[in-house]
Tab-separated table of C-alpha atoms in Angstrom:
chain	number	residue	atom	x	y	z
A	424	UNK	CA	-92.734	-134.265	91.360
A	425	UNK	CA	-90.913	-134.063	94.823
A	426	UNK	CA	-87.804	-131.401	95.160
A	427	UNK	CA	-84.460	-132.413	96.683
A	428	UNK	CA	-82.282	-130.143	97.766
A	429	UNK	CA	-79.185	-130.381	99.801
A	430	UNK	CA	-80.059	-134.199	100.039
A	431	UNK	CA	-78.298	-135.641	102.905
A	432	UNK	CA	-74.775	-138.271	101.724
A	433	UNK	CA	-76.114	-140.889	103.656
A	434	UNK	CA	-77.128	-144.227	102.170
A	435	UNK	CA	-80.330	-144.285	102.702
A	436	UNK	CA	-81.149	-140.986	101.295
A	437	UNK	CA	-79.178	-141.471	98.002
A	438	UNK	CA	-81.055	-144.773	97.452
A	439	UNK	CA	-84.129	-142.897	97.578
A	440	UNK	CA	-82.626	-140.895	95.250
A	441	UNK	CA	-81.537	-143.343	93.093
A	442	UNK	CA	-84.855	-144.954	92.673
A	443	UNK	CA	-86.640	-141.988	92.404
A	444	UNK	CA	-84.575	-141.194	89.771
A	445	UNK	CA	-85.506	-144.206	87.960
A	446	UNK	CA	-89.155	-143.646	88.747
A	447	UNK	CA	-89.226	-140.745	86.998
A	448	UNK	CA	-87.686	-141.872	84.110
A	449	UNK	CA	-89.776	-144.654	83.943
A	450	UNK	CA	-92.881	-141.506	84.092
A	451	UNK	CA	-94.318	-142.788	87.465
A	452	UNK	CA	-97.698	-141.445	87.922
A	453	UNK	CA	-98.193	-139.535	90.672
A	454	UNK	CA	-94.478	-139.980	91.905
A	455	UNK	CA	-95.078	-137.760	94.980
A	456	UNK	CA	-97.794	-139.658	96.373
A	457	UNK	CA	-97.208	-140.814	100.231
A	458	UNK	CA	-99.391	-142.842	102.703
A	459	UNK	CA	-98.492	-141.777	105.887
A	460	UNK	CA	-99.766	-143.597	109.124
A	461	UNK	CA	-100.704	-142.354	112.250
A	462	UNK	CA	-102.428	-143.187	115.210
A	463	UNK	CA	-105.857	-142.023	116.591
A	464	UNK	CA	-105.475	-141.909	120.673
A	465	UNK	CA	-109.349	-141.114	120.830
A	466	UNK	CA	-110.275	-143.905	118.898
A	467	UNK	CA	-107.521	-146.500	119.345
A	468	UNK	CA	-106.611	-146.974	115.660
A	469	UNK	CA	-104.608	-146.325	113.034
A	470	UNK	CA	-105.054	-144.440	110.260
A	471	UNK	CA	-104.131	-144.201	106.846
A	472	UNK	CA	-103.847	-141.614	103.746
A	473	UNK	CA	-102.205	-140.654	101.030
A	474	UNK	CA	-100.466	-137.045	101.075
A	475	UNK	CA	-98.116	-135.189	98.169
A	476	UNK	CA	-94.917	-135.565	99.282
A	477	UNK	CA	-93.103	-131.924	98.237
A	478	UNK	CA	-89.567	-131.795	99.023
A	479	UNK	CA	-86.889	-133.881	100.831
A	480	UNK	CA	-84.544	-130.972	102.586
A	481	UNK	CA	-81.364	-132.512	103.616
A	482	UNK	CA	-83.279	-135.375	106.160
A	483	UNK	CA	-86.798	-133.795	106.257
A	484	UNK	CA	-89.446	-135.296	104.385
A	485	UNK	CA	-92.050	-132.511	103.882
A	486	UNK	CA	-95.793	-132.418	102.825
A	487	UNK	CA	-98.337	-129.482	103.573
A	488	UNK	CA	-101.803	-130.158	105.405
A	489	UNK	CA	-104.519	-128.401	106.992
A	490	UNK	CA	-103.610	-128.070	111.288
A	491	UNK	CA	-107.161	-128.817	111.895
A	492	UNK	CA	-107.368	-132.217	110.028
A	493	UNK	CA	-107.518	-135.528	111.649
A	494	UNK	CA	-103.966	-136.457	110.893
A	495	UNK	CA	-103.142	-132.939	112.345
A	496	UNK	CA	-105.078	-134.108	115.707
A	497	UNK	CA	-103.645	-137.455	115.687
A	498	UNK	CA	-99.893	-135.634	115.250
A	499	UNK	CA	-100.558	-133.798	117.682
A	500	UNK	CA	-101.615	-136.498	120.136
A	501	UNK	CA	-98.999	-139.412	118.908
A	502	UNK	CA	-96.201	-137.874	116.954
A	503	UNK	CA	-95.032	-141.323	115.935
A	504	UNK	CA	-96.186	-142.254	112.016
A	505	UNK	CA	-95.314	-144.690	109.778
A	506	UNK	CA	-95.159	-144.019	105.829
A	507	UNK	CA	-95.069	-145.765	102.339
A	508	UNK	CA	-93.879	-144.785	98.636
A	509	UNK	CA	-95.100	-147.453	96.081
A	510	UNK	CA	-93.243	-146.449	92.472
A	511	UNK	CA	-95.151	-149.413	90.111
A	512	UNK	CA	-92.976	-148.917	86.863
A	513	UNK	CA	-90.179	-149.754	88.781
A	514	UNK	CA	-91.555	-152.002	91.474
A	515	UNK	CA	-89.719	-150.727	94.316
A	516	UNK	CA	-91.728	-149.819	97.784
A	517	UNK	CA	-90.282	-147.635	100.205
A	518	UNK	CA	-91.149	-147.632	103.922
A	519	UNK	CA	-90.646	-145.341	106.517
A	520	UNK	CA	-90.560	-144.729	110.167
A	521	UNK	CA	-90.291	-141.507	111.975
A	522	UNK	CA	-91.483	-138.687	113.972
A	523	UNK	CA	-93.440	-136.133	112.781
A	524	UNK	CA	-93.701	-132.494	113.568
A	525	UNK	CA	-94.368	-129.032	112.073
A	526	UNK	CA	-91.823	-127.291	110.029
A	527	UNK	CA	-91.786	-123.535	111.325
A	528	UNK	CA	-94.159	-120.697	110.337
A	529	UNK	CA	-91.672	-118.733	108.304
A	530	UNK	CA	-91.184	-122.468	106.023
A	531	UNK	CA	-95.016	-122.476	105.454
A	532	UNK	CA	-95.743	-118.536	104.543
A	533	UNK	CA	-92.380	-119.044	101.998
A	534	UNK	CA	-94.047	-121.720	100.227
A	535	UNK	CA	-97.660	-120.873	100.912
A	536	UNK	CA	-96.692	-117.359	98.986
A	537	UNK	CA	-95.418	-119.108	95.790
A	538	UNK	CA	-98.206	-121.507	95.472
A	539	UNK	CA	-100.742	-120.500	92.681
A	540	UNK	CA	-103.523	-118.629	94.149
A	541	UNK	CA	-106.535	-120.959	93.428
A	542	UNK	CA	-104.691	-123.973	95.341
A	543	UNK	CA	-104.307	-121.283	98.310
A	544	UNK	CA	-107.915	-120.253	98.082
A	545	UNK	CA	-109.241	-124.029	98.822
A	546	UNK	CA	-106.843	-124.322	101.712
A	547	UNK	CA	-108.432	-120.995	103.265
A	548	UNK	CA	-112.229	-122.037	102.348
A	549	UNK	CA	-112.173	-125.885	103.316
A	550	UNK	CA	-112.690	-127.160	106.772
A	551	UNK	CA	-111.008	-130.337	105.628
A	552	UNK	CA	-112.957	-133.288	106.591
A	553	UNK	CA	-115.447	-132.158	108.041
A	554	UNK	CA	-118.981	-132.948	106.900
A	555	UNK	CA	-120.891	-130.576	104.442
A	556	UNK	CA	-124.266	-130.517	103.220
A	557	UNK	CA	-123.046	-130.839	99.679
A	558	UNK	CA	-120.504	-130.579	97.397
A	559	UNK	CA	-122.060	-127.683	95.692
A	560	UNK	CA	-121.689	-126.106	99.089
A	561	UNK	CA	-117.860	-126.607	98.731
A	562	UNK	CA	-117.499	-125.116	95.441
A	563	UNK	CA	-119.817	-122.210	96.921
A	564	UNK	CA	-116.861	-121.539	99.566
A	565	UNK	CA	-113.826	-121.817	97.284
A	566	UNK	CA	-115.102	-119.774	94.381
A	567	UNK	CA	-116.064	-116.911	97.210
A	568	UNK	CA	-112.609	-117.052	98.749
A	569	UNK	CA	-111.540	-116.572	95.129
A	570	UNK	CA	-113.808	-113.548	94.347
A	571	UNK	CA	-113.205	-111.766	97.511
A	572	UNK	CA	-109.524	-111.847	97.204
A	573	UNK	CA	-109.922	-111.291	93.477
A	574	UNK	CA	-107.239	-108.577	93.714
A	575	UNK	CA	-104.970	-109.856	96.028
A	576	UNK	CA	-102.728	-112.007	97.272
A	577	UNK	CA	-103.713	-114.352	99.690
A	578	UNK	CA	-102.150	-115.140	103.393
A	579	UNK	CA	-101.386	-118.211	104.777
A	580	UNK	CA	-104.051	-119.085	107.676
A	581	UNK	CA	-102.369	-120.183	110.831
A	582	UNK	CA	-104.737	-123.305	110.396
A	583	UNK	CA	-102.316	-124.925	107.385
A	584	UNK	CA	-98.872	-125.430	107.399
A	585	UNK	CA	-96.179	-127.908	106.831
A	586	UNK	CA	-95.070	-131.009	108.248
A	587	UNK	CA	-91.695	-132.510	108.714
A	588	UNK	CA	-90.426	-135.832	109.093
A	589	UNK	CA	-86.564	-137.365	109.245
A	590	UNK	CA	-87.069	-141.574	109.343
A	591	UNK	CA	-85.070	-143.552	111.756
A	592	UNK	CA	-86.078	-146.813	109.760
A	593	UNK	CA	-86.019	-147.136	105.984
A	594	UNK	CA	-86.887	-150.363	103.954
A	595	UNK	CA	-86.285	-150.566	100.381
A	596	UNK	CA	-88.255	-153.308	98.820
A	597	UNK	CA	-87.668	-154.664	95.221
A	598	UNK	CA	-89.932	-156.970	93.859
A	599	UNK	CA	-88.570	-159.686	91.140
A	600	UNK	CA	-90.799	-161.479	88.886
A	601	UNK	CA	-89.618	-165.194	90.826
A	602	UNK	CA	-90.884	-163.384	94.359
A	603	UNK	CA	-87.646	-163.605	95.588
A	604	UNK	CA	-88.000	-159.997	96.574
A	605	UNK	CA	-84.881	-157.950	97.510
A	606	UNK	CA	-85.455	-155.996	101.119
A	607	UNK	CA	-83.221	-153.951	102.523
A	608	UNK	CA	-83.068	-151.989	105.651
A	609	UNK	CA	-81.461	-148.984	107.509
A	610	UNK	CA	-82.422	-148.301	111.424
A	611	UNK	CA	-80.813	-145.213	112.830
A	612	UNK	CA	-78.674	-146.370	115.819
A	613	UNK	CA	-77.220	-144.161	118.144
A	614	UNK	CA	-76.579	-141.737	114.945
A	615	UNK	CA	-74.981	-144.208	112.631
A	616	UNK	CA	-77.222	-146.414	110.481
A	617	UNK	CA	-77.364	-149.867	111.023
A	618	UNK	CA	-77.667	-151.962	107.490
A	619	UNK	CA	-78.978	-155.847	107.020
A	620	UNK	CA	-81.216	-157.499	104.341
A	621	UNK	CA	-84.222	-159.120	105.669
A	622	UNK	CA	-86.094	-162.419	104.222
A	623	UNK	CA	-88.853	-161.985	101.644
C-alpha cells in the first residue's frame, strides 16, 4: 500500500493517482513495488531492483533503504535514477525519471519509530548485501538484535534512512488488447510540464 498525502494538483501526479486508485481496486499485488535504476560509476553499469515504494508527499516519491547498500553507493556517486511501476490488473506501466537524494534525519527516526519492532531489528542486524556464510547466520543476527533489545525500543542506525525522489519525466503507458498501446508523457520544463503522446 503506498500513502499519499498532500499529493501535488499537477497532472501528472493525479494520474498516478487515478490509476493507483484503480489498481487497488482491482487488488494489485504488491501495489507498492518499484524498480528503481541507477548507475554503478565503479563498474560502468546500470543497475536494477525492486524497492517498496511508501509514500508520495506532495512531489517526493519515498522508499527506505540501508545507506550502506549498493544503490546507496551508486546514489551517492550518480544521483540520477530511473524508475518503473508495473500495476498488471490494470495494465498500466508507469515510468519515471528523477534525482534522487536522502530525505532528512528527523523524516527517517519519525517513521523508523512507528515501524513494528521486528522489521527495525533486521534493518539494525543486516549488512545488506553483503556476503554471509549462511543464511542461518542471518537469522542468528536478527533474532539477537531482537533478544537484546527485548525490552526496548529500538533506534534508528545512522546507516538506514530514507530516500526521496520528485520525477522530471513521467510516462504513463496503457496497454490495449490490439497493441495499440496508449503512451503518454510529462517532462518538467523550466517548471511547467510539457505534455505529448508518443507512438507505441
Amino acid at each position: 500500500m503506498i500513502t499519499f498525502k498532500d499529493l501535488n494538483p499537477a497532472e501528472p501526479y493525479q494520474q498516478l493517482k487515478h490509476f493507483y486508485d484503480l489498481a487497488y481496486e482491482s487488488k494489485q499485488e504488491i501495489i507498492e513495488a518499484l524498480c528503481v535504476s541507477s548507475f554503478s560509476s565503479e563498474n560502468n553499469e546500470v543497475d536494477s531492483r525492486f524497492v517498496n515504494l511508501k509514500s508520495v508527499i506532495d512531489t517526493n516519491f519515498i522508499f527506505f533503504s540501508n545507506y550502506r547498500s549498493p544503490k546507496s553507493l551508486q546514489f551517492k556517486s550518480h544521483d540520477q535514477i530511473s524508475a518503473v511501476i508495473f500495476w498488471s490488473k490494470i495494465n498500466v506501466q508507469i515510468r519515471m525519471k528523477a534525482t534522487i537524494k536522502k530525505t532528512s534525519e528527523a523524516f527517517s527516526d519519525n517513521y523508523f519509530k512507528n515501524r513494528q519492532k521486528s522489521k527495525n531489528a533486521l534493518a539494525i542486524s543486516s549488512d545488506q548485501s553483503k556476503p554471509i556464510e549462511s543464511y542461518e547466520l542471518v537469522e542468528a543476527q536478527y533474532k539477537s538484535t531482537l533478544e537484546n533489545n527485548s525490552g526496548s525500543n529500538l533506534t534508528r542506525p545512522s546507516y538506514w534512512g530514507g530516500y526521496a525522489f520528485i520525477p522530471n519525466y513521467f510516462e504513463f503507458w496503457q496497454g490495449q488488447e490490439n497493441r495499440v498501446n496508449k503512451r503518454q508523457v510529462f517532462i518538467m520544463d523550466n517548471g511547467l510540464w510539457n505534455k505529448f503522446f508518443i507512438q507505441p
